[in-house]
Amino acid sequence: MFTLNMYRKIITNPVFYTVIFGSVFLYLLPFDFSKTNVSLMDSRRIDQHQETFYHDLNGNGLKETIHINVNNNDKNCPIVLVMDEDGLLLKEWNPKGSWLDIHIPVFGDYDNDGLEEMYTVTKSNDSLFLYGIEFFGEKEFIIRHKFIAKSNYNQTNDIDVFLFGGKVMSPKKNASKKVYFYLGSGYSGYPRNLFCYDIQNQTINSSPKSGAGFSNYVHFADIDNDSIDEIFGMVTSPDNYTEDIPYRDNNGYLMVFDTNLKFKFKPVKFEGDMCTVDPCHIVFNNENYFACLYQIRTVEEGSIQKLFFIHPWERRFLK
């Protein structure tokens, strides 16, 4: 039964006011979210070894089912199964190594032939490797077992590295497309970087070393109206690093990269370990802002949630 005391606890909770006033504020102001280019693919996680994604790979308007799994429950035998809408097996692929703890693949049409490739990452010992495969194309492999970087073994003698998606896009107008993807890590500590693979020149580059990094889907949006997307994502502060490193992970940050893997502007710091900074690009009065949901739990005040609207270059907060 809903009692008066329960009602009092709800309305005196600071989170209640954050949600209510934040929702009203967002409803009343004429924000334009239409320029944000963020699309989360249909997916389903079965267990730690299997995830299922739904994507139109052959351009026929129907989504294929892509199972990322392991053979016989052996983590060292990764497998990808592509099925049609009726469950008929169309393609099978066995990459080398083993899957990352989280693997959100990148889909895109690099060569503009109407057939989309899938880009993913595997690990072998402490090394990370990139693959790009076009299941229905004549060439099939766009990238085969390309070395990316070495990680670090954690306390369980494993590497806890995560692929948080990405995008196939041109870094500037009239340029060939490249594969952008983000690799995060837990106690391994590295990588926590944005990577770019140049398919045409077969080269790979990464963003500067950083203690803090993205901890979920990487997002893309044009924040300066030049028709080229910038790259950003949610940043948490687990405080895994004890060494001195740029942007140590004992604070949260608003981090935005350009297509050259450089910071678009100096990261904006949100103080406190065990916090989360979750940004969304918005347009207000023809100006670009980031709406950042800041969440932190403190001993004194418990769970705190605040919404900040930040003008990127002027570091001006919208009031």
mmCIF file of C-alpha atoms in Angstrom:
data_model
loop_
_atom_site.group_PDB
_atom_site.id
_atom_site.type_symbol
_atom_site.label_atom_id
_atom_site.label_comp_id
_atom_site.label_asym_id
_atom_site.label_seq_id
_atom_site.Cartn_x
_atom_site.Cartn_y
_atom_site.Cartn_z
ATOM 1 C CA MET A 1 0.000 0.000 0.000
ATOM 2 C CA PHE A 2 1.198 3.498 -0.866
ATOM 3 C CA THR A 3 1.453 5.391 2.433
ATOM 4 C CA LEU A 4 1.938 9.038 3.341
ATOM 5 C CA ASN A 5 5.448 8.294 4.623
ATOM 6 C CA MET A 6 6.373 6.712 1.286
ATOM 7 C CA TYR A 7 5.061 9.804 -0.495
ATOM 8 C CA ARG A 8 7.143 12.078 1.743
ATOM 9 C CA LYS A 9 10.288 10.026 1.073
ATOM 10 C CA ILE A 10 9.770 10.366 -2.678
ATOM 11 C CA ILE A 11 9.148 14.100 -2.802
ATOM 12 C CA THR A 12 12.020 14.870 -0.430
ATOM 13 C CA ASN A 13 14.493 12.837 -2.486
ATOM 14 C CA PRO A 14 16.792 15.202 -4.502
ATOM 15 C CA VAL A 15 16.681 12.827 -7.455
ATOM 16 C CA PHE A 16 12.909 13.432 -7.675
ATOM 17 C CA TYR A 17 13.442 17.145 -8.290
ATOM 18 C CA THR A 18 16.275 16.547 -10.727
ATOM 19 C CA VAL A 19 14.067 14.326 -12.873
ATOM 20 C CA ILE A 20 10.976 16.554 -12.655
ATOM 21 C CA PHE A 21 12.643 19.916 -13.279
ATOM 22 C CA GLY A 22 15.024 18.473 -15.850
ATOM 23 C CA SER A 23 12.123 16.968 -17.802
ATOM 24 C CA VAL A 24 10.130 20.205 -17.729
ATOM 25 C CA PHE A 25 13.211 22.204 -18.748
ATOM 26 C CA LEU A 26 13.881 19.947 -21.713
ATOM 27 C CA TYR A 27 10.204 20.046 -22.747
ATOM 28 C CA LEU A 28 9.883 23.825 -22.696
ATOM 29 C CA LEU A 29 13.132 24.772 -24.424
ATOM 30 C CA PRO A 30 13.240 24.489 -28.233
ATOM 31 C CA PHE A 31 16.200 22.108 -28.467
ATOM 32 C CA ASP A 32 16.968 20.512 -31.805
ATOM 33 C CA PHE A 33 18.237 16.938 -31.513
ATOM 34 C CA SER A 34 17.958 16.291 -35.255
ATOM 35 C CA LYS A 35 21.675 16.841 -35.972
ATOM 36 C CA THR A 36 22.805 14.135 -33.582
ATOM 37 C CA ASN A 37 23.971 11.154 -35.607
ATOM 38 C CA VAL A 38 23.677 8.338 -33.110
ATOM 39 C CA SER A 39 22.165 5.011 -34.140
ATOM 40 C CA LEU A 40 22.272 2.025 -31.826
ATOM 41 C CA MET A 41 22.017 -1.219 -33.760
ATOM 42 C CA ASP A 42 19.456 -3.860 -32.857
ATOM 43 C CA SER A 43 21.189 -6.357 -30.610
ATOM 44 C CA ARG A 44 20.591 -8.987 -27.962
ATOM 45 C CA ARG A 45 23.091 -10.336 -25.439
ATOM 46 C CA ILE A 46 22.624 -14.038 -24.719
ATOM 47 C CA ASP A 47 25.485 -14.642 -22.278
ATOM 48 C CA GLN A 48 29.094 -13.563 -21.837
ATOM 49 C CA HIS A 49 30.104 -15.489 -24.977
ATOM 50 C CA GLN A 50 27.160 -14.835 -27.290
ATOM 51 C CA GLU A 51 25.585 -11.692 -28.667
ATOM 52 C CA THR A 52 23.148 -11.326 -31.533
ATOM 53 C CA PHE A 53 22.964 -8.351 -33.891
ATOM 54 C CA TYR A 54 20.484 -7.535 -36.634
ATOM 55 C CA HIS A 55 21.765 -5.686 -39.690
ATOM 56 C CA ASP A 56 21.092 -5.503 -43.434
ATOM 57 C CA LEU A 57 24.392 -6.728 -44.880
ATOM 58 C CA ASN A 58 23.436 -7.338 -48.523
ATOM 59 C CA GLY A 59 21.262 -4.289 -49.201
ATOM 60 C CA ASN A 60 18.015 -6.190 -49.826
ATOM 61 C CA GLY A 61 16.089 -4.238 -47.186
ATOM 62 C CA LEU A 62 15.918 -7.191 -44.784
ATOM 63 C CA LYS A 63 18.056 -7.512 -41.670
ATOM 64 C CA GLU A 64 20.249 -10.568 -41.361
ATOM 65 C CA THR A 65 20.825 -12.106 -37.932
ATOM 66 C CA ILE A 66 24.492 -12.110 -36.913
ATOM 67 C CA HIS A 67 25.377 -14.427 -34.037
ATOM 68 C CA ILE A 68 28.737 -13.726 -32.381
ATOM 69 C CA ASN A 69 29.432 -16.849 -30.378
ATOM 70 C CA VAL A 70 31.967 -19.558 -29.472
ATOM 71 C CA ASN A 71 32.180 -23.193 -30.570
ATOM 72 C CA ASN A 72 31.384 -25.838 -27.930
ATOM 73 C CA ASN A 73 31.574 -23.236 -25.155
ATOM 74 C CA ASP A 74 35.306 -22.837 -25.857
ATOM 75 C CA LYS A 75 36.262 -19.163 -25.588
ATOM 76 C CA ASN A 76 39.278 -19.834 -27.812
ATOM 77 C CA CYS A 77 37.054 -20.916 -30.725
ATOM 78 C CA PRO A 78 35.109 -17.801 -31.780
ATOM 79 C CA ILE A 79 32.513 -18.102 -34.505
ATOM 80 C CA VAL A 80 30.192 -15.773 -36.446
ATOM 81 C CA LEU A 81 26.982 -17.119 -37.959
ATOM 82 C CA VAL A 82 24.917 -15.077 -40.445
ATOM 83 C CA MET A 83 21.310 -16.169 -40.942
ATOM 84 C CA ASP A 84 18.382 -14.897 -42.966
ATOM 85 C CA GLU A 85 14.966 -13.951 -41.588
ATOM 86 C CA ASP A 86 13.870 -17.605 -41.704
ATOM 87 C CA GLY A 87 16.846 -18.851 -39.711
ATOM 88 C CA LEU A 88 18.666 -20.326 -42.724
ATOM 89 C CA LEU A 89 22.449 -20.262 -42.307
ATOM 90 C CA LEU A 90 23.984 -18.048 -44.996
ATOM 91 C CA LYS A 91 27.586 -17.560 -43.873
ATOM 92 C CA GLU A 92 29.958 -18.867 -41.219
ATOM 93 C CA TRP A 93 33.297 -17.406 -40.142
ATOM 94 C CA ASN A 94 35.901 -18.466 -37.577
ATOM 95 C CA PRO A 95 38.368 -15.700 -36.668
ATOM 96 C CA LYS A 96 41.600 -16.383 -34.795
ATOM 97 C CA GLY A 97 42.000 -15.736 -31.074
ATOM 98 C CA SER A 98 39.075 -15.128 -28.736
ATOM 99 C CA TRP A 99 36.373 -12.499 -28.330
ATOM 100 C CA LEU A 100 36.699 -9.459 -26.122
ATOM 101 C CA ASP A 101 34.594 -9.289 -22.954
ATOM 102 C CA ILE A 102 32.281 -6.829 -24.738
ATOM 103 C CA HIS A 103 32.284 -6.747 -28.524
ATOM 104 C CA ILE A 104 29.996 -4.275 -30.289
ATOM 105 C CA PRO A 105 31.008 -4.555 -33.958
ATOM 106 C CA VAL A 106 31.135 -1.748 -36.507
ATOM 107 C CA PHE A 107 29.068 -1.987 -39.688
ATOM 108 C CA GLY A 108 29.659 0.147 -42.775
ATOM 109 C CA ASP A 109 30.070 0.213 -46.549
ATOM 110 C CA TYR A 110 33.694 1.211 -47.089
ATOM 111 C CA ASP A 111 33.796 0.762 -50.884
ATOM 112 C CA ASN A 112 30.242 1.961 -51.599
ATOM 113 C CA ASP A 113 29.253 -1.272 -53.355
ATOM 114 C CA GLY A 114 25.933 -1.581 -51.501
ATOM 115 C CA LEU A 115 27.239 -4.430 -49.333
ATOM 116 C CA GLU A 116 28.105 -3.673 -45.732
ATOM 117 C CA GLU A 117 31.164 -5.012 -43.967
ATOM 118 C CA MET A 118 31.472 -5.996 -40.319
ATOM 119 C CA TYR A 119 34.540 -4.850 -38.377
ATOM 120 C CA THR A 120 35.424 -6.488 -35.083
ATOM 121 C CA VAL A 121 38.343 -7.142 -32.732
ATOM 122 C CA THR A 122 39.750 -10.333 -31.196
ATOM 123 C CA LYS A 123 42.499 -10.972 -28.657
ATOM 124 C CA SER A 124 45.393 -13.453 -28.658
ATOM 125 C CA ASN A 125 47.308 -13.514 -25.369
ATOM 126 C CA ASP A 126 47.861 -9.789 -24.663
ATOM 127 C CA SER A 127 47.561 -8.658 -28.312
ATOM 128 C CA LEU A 128 44.531 -7.174 -30.094
ATOM 129 C CA PHE A 129 43.670 -7.743 -33.769
ATOM 130 C CA LEU A 130 41.251 -6.072 -36.183
ATOM 131 C CA TYR A 131 39.119 -7.835 -38.780
ATOM 132 C CA GLY A 132 36.930 -6.476 -41.549
ATOM 133 C CA ILE A 133 34.778 -8.933 -43.483
ATOM 134 C CA GLU A 134 32.232 -8.461 -46.276
ATOM 135 C CA PHE A 135 30.122 -11.597 -46.030
ATOM 136 C CA PHE A 136 28.381 -11.206 -49.390
ATOM 137 C CA GLY A 137 31.166 -9.548 -51.392
ATOM 138 C CA GLU A 138 33.649 -11.078 -53.812
ATOM 139 C CA LYS A 139 36.679 -9.837 -51.856
ATOM 140 C CA GLU A 140 35.358 -11.070 -48.498
ATOM 141 C CA PHE A 141 38.208 -9.897 -46.262
ATOM 142 C CA ILE A 142 38.771 -6.139 -46.130
ATOM 143 C CA ILE A 143 41.055 -6.483 -43.081
ATOM 144 C CA ARG A 144 42.497 -9.799 -41.904
ATOM 145 C CA HIS A 145 44.123 -10.193 -38.458
ATOM 146 C CA LYS A 146 45.613 -6.684 -38.370
ATOM 147 C CA PHE A 147 47.610 -6.021 -35.190
ATOM 148 C CA ILE A 148 46.248 -3.054 -33.204
ATOM 149 C CA ALA A 149 48.056 -2.911 -29.863
ATOM 150 C CA LYS A 150 49.155 -4.847 -26.804
ATOM 151 C CA SER A 151 47.114 -4.638 -23.613
ATOM 152 C CA ASN A 152 48.140 -5.480 -20.040
ATOM 153 C CA TYR A 153 47.333 -8.598 -18.040
ATOM 154 C CA ASN A 154 45.068 -7.940 -15.046
ATOM 155 C CA GLN A 155 44.979 -9.684 -11.655
ATOM 156 C CA THR A 156 43.371 -12.801 -13.171
ATOM 157 C CA ASN A 157 46.070 -13.055 -15.854
ATOM 158 C CA ASP A 158 43.646 -11.979 -18.565
ATOM 159 C CA ILE A 159 43.051 -8.793 -20.515
ATOM 160 C CA ASP A 160 39.675 -7.116 -19.929
ATOM 161 C CA VAL A 161 39.223 -5.067 -23.088
ATOM 162 C CA PHE A 162 35.954 -3.924 -24.676
ATOM 163 C CA LEU A 163 34.949 -2.909 -28.208
ATOM 164 C CA PHE A 164 32.358 -0.126 -27.888
ATOM 165 C CA GLY A 165 31.414 0.207 -31.561
ATOM 166 C CA GLY A 166 32.369 2.878 -34.059
ATOM 167 C CA LYS A 167 31.674 4.069 -37.585
ATOM 168 C CA VAL A 168 32.954 3.826 -41.161
ATOM 169 C CA MET A 169 33.206 7.394 -42.457
ATOM 170 C CA SER A 170 35.315 9.954 -44.303
ATOM 171 C CA PRO A 171 37.597 12.105 -42.134
ATOM 172 C CA LYS A 172 37.006 15.056 -44.486
ATOM 173 C CA LYS A 173 35.042 15.888 -47.605
ATOM 174 C CA ASN A 174 35.888 13.848 -50.714
ATOM 175 C CA ALA A 175 38.270 11.569 -48.798
ATOM 176 C CA SER A 176 38.184 7.781 -48.722
ATOM 177 C CA LYS A 177 36.399 6.210 -45.778
ATOM 178 C CA LYS A 178 38.183 4.947 -42.692
ATOM 179 C CA VAL A 179 37.144 2.700 -39.816
ATOM 180 C CA TYR A 180 36.796 4.482 -36.470
ATOM 181 C CA PHE A 181 36.350 2.329 -33.368
ATOM 182 C CA TYR A 182 36.812 2.640 -29.624
ATOM 183 C CA LEU A 183 38.547 0.160 -27.311
ATOM 184 C CA GLY A 184 38.053 0.511 -23.559
ATOM 185 C CA SER A 185 39.458 -1.538 -20.694
ATOM 186 C CA GLY A 186 38.979 -2.352 -17.026
ATOM 187 C CA TYR A 187 41.870 -3.313 -14.769
ATOM 188 C CA SER A 188 44.083 -3.895 -17.810
ATOM 189 C CA GLY A 189 44.179 -0.094 -18.040
ATOM 190 C CA TYR A 190 45.003 -0.027 -21.761
ATOM 191 C CA PRO A 191 43.774 0.641 -24.302
ATOM 192 C CA ARG A 192 41.305 3.375 -23.539
ATOM 193 C CA ASN A 193 41.602 4.946 -26.951
ATOM 194 C CA LEU A 194 39.845 5.866 -30.127
ATOM 195 C CA PHE A 195 41.414 4.117 -33.128
ATOM 196 C CA CYS A 196 41.281 4.809 -36.856
ATOM 197 C CA TYR A 197 42.219 2.260 -39.498
ATOM 198 C CA ASP A 198 43.043 3.622 -42.957
ATOM 199 C CA ILE A 199 42.013 0.759 -45.247
ATOM 200 C CA GLN A 200 43.509 2.322 -48.364
ATOM 201 C CA ASN A 201 46.971 2.784 -46.834
ATOM 202 C CA GLN A 202 46.708 -0.082 -44.307
ATOM 203 C CA THR A 203 47.766 2.089 -41.373
ATOM 204 C CA ILE A 204 46.335 2.484 -37.885
ATOM 205 C CA ASN A 205 46.414 5.466 -35.519
ATOM 206 C CA SER A 206 45.097 6.088 -32.017
ATOM 207 C CA SER A 207 44.129 8.988 -29.795
ATOM 208 C CA PRO A 208 46.545 10.214 -27.065
ATOM 209 C CA LYS A 209 47.007 8.011 -24.013
ATOM 210 C CA SER A 210 44.451 8.768 -21.331
ATOM 211 C CA GLY A 211 43.415 7.346 -17.984
ATOM 212 C CA ALA A 212 39.751 8.230 -18.509
ATOM 213 C CA GLY A 213 37.833 6.948 -21.500
ATOM 214 C CA PHE A 214 34.480 5.955 -22.932
ATOM 215 C CA SER A 215 32.621 3.181 -21.153
ATOM 216 C CA ASN A 216 29.717 2.530 -23.505
ATOM 217 C CA TYR A 217 28.624 3.026 -27.111
ATOM 218 C CA VAL A 218 30.725 5.636 -28.903
ATOM 219 C CA HIS A 219 28.623 8.427 -30.487
ATOM 220 C CA PHE A 220 29.040 10.595 -33.578
ATOM 221 C CA ALA A 221 27.609 14.053 -34.292
ATOM 222 C CA ASP A 222 28.555 17.172 -36.265
ATOM 223 C CA ILE A 223 29.074 19.768 -33.529
ATOM 224 C CA ASP A 224 30.604 22.558 -35.637
ATOM 225 C CA ASN A 225 28.431 22.436 -38.778
ATOM 226 C CA ASP A 226 31.229 21.368 -41.157
ATOM 227 C CA SER A 227 29.402 18.170 -42.239
ATOM 228 C CA ILE A 228 32.044 16.026 -40.526
ATOM 229 C CA ASP A 229 31.146 14.122 -37.378
ATOM 230 C CA GLU A 230 32.962 14.501 -34.097
ATOM 231 C CA ILE A 231 33.249 11.566 -31.681
ATOM 232 C CA PHE A 232 32.222 11.401 -28.001
ATOM 233 C CA GLY A 233 30.754 9.102 -25.396
ATOM 234 C CA MET A 234 29.950 8.398 -21.766
ATOM 235 C CA VAL A 235 32.912 8.622 -19.368
ATOM 236 C CA THR A 236 33.043 7.035 -15.915
ATOM 237 C CA SER A 237 35.648 7.357 -13.158
ATOM 238 C CA PRO A 238 36.399 3.922 -11.650
ATOM 239 C CA ASP A 239 39.792 5.129 -10.320
ATOM 240 C CA ASN A 240 41.763 2.131 -11.645
ATOM 241 C CA TYR A 241 44.934 4.126 -12.280
ATOM 242 C CA THR A 242 47.387 4.915 -9.508
ATOM 243 C CA GLU A 243 50.132 6.251 -11.766
ATOM 244 C CA ASP A 244 50.323 9.789 -13.064
ATOM 245 C CA ILE A 245 48.648 9.848 -16.476
ATOM 246 C CA PRO A 246 46.832 12.511 -18.506
ATOM 247 C CA TYR A 247 43.159 12.686 -17.549
ATOM 248 C CA ARG A 248 43.387 10.096 -14.797
ATOM 249 C CA ASP A 249 40.220 8.113 -14.233
ATOM 250 C CA ASN A 250 39.522 9.485 -10.743
ATOM 251 C CA ASN A 251 37.385 12.200 -12.374
ATOM 252 C CA GLY A 252 34.790 12.245 -15.121
ATOM 253 C CA TYR A 253 35.176 14.248 -18.338
ATOM 254 C CA LEU A 254 33.343 15.528 -21.354
ATOM 255 C CA MET A 255 35.718 14.277 -24.077
ATOM 256 C CA VAL A 256 35.203 15.026 -27.772
ATOM 257 C CA PHE A 257 37.544 13.939 -30.577
ATOM 258 C CA ASP A 258 37.870 15.075 -34.184
ATOM 259 C CA THR A 259 38.528 12.705 -37.076
ATOM 260 C CA ASN A 260 42.293 13.197 -36.594
ATOM 261 C CA LEU A 261 41.893 11.607 -33.135
ATOM 262 C CA LYS A 262 42.747 14.882 -31.409
ATOM 263 C CA PHE A 263 40.667 16.552 -28.731
ATOM 264 C CA LYS A 264 38.243 18.966 -30.352
ATOM 265 C CA PHE A 265 38.586 21.128 -27.249
ATOM 266 C CA LYS A 266 40.199 20.615 -23.859
ATOM 267 C CA PRO A 267 38.175 18.002 -21.935
ATOM 268 C CA VAL A 268 35.775 19.433 -19.365
ATOM 269 C CA LYS A 269 36.361 17.900 -15.925
ATOM 270 C CA PHE A 270 33.621 16.721 -13.577
ATOM 271 C CA GLU A 271 35.195 16.014 -10.195
ATOM 272 C CA GLY A 272 34.761 12.849 -8.188
ATOM 273 C CA ASP A 273 35.606 9.164 -8.440
ATOM 274 C CA MET A 274 32.815 6.700 -9.206
ATOM 275 C CA CYS A 275 30.961 9.337 -11.224
ATOM 276 C CA THR A 276 29.420 9.186 -14.700
ATOM 277 C CA VAL A 277 29.282 11.894 -17.368
ATOM 278 C CA ASP A 278 26.825 10.990 -20.133
ATOM 279 C CA PRO A 279 26.712 13.622 -22.947
ATOM 280 C CA CYS A 280 24.212 14.274 -25.727
ATOM 281 C CA HIS A 281 24.696 16.820 -28.524
ATOM 282 C CA ILE A 282 21.910 19.411 -28.872
ATOM 283 C CA VAL A 283 21.292 22.611 -30.819
ATOM 284 C CA PHE A 284 19.742 25.626 -29.041
ATOM 285 C CA ASN A 285 19.269 29.034 -30.699
ATOM 286 C CA ASN A 286 21.441 27.809 -33.598
ATOM 287 C CA GLU A 287 24.322 27.074 -31.215
ATOM 288 C CA ASN A 288 25.839 23.702 -30.393
ATOM 289 C CA TYR A 289 25.779 22.441 -26.825
ATOM 290 C CA PHE A 290 26.306 19.230 -24.936
ATOM 291 C CA ALA A 291 23.648 18.186 -22.448
ATOM 292 C CA CYS A 292 25.664 16.241 -19.846
ATOM 293 C CA LEU A 293 23.975 14.107 -17.230
ATOM 294 C CA TYR A 294 26.371 14.016 -14.263
ATOM 295 C CA GLN A 295 25.818 11.293 -11.668
ATOM 296 C CA ILE A 296 27.835 10.636 -8.519
ATOM 297 C CA ARG A 297 27.346 8.941 -5.173
ATOM 298 C CA THR A 298 28.824 10.525 -2.060
ATOM 299 C CA VAL A 299 28.836 9.438 1.578
ATOM 300 C CA GLU A 300 27.438 12.784 2.707
ATOM 301 C CA GLU A 301 24.662 13.300 0.139
ATOM 302 C CA GLY A 302 24.064 9.870 -1.350
ATOM 303 C CA SER A 303 23.233 9.685 -5.047
ATOM 304 C CA ILE A 304 23.345 13.014 -6.899
ATOM 305 C CA GLN A 305 22.212 13.715 -10.466
ATOM 306 C CA LYS A 306 22.674 17.023 -12.242
ATOM 307 C CA LEU A 307 22.112 18.135 -15.823
ATOM 308 C CA PHE A 308 24.645 20.541 -17.383
ATOM 309 C CA PHE A 309 24.379 22.307 -20.734
ATOM 310 C CA ILE A 310 27.865 23.156 -21.974
ATOM 311 C CA HIS A 311 28.949 25.299 -24.904
ATOM 312 C CA PRO A 312 32.053 23.405 -26.119
ATOM 313 C CA TRP A 313 34.515 26.126 -27.078
ATOM 314 C CA GLU A 314 33.486 28.979 -24.817
ATOM 315 C CA ARG A 315 33.006 26.610 -21.867
ATOM 316 C CA ARG A 316 29.830 28.540 -21.272
ATOM 317 C CA PHE A 317 27.082 26.844 -19.270
ATOM 318 C CA LEU A 318 23.521 27.386 -20.448
ATOM 319 C CA LYS A 319 21.366 28.731 -17.641
#
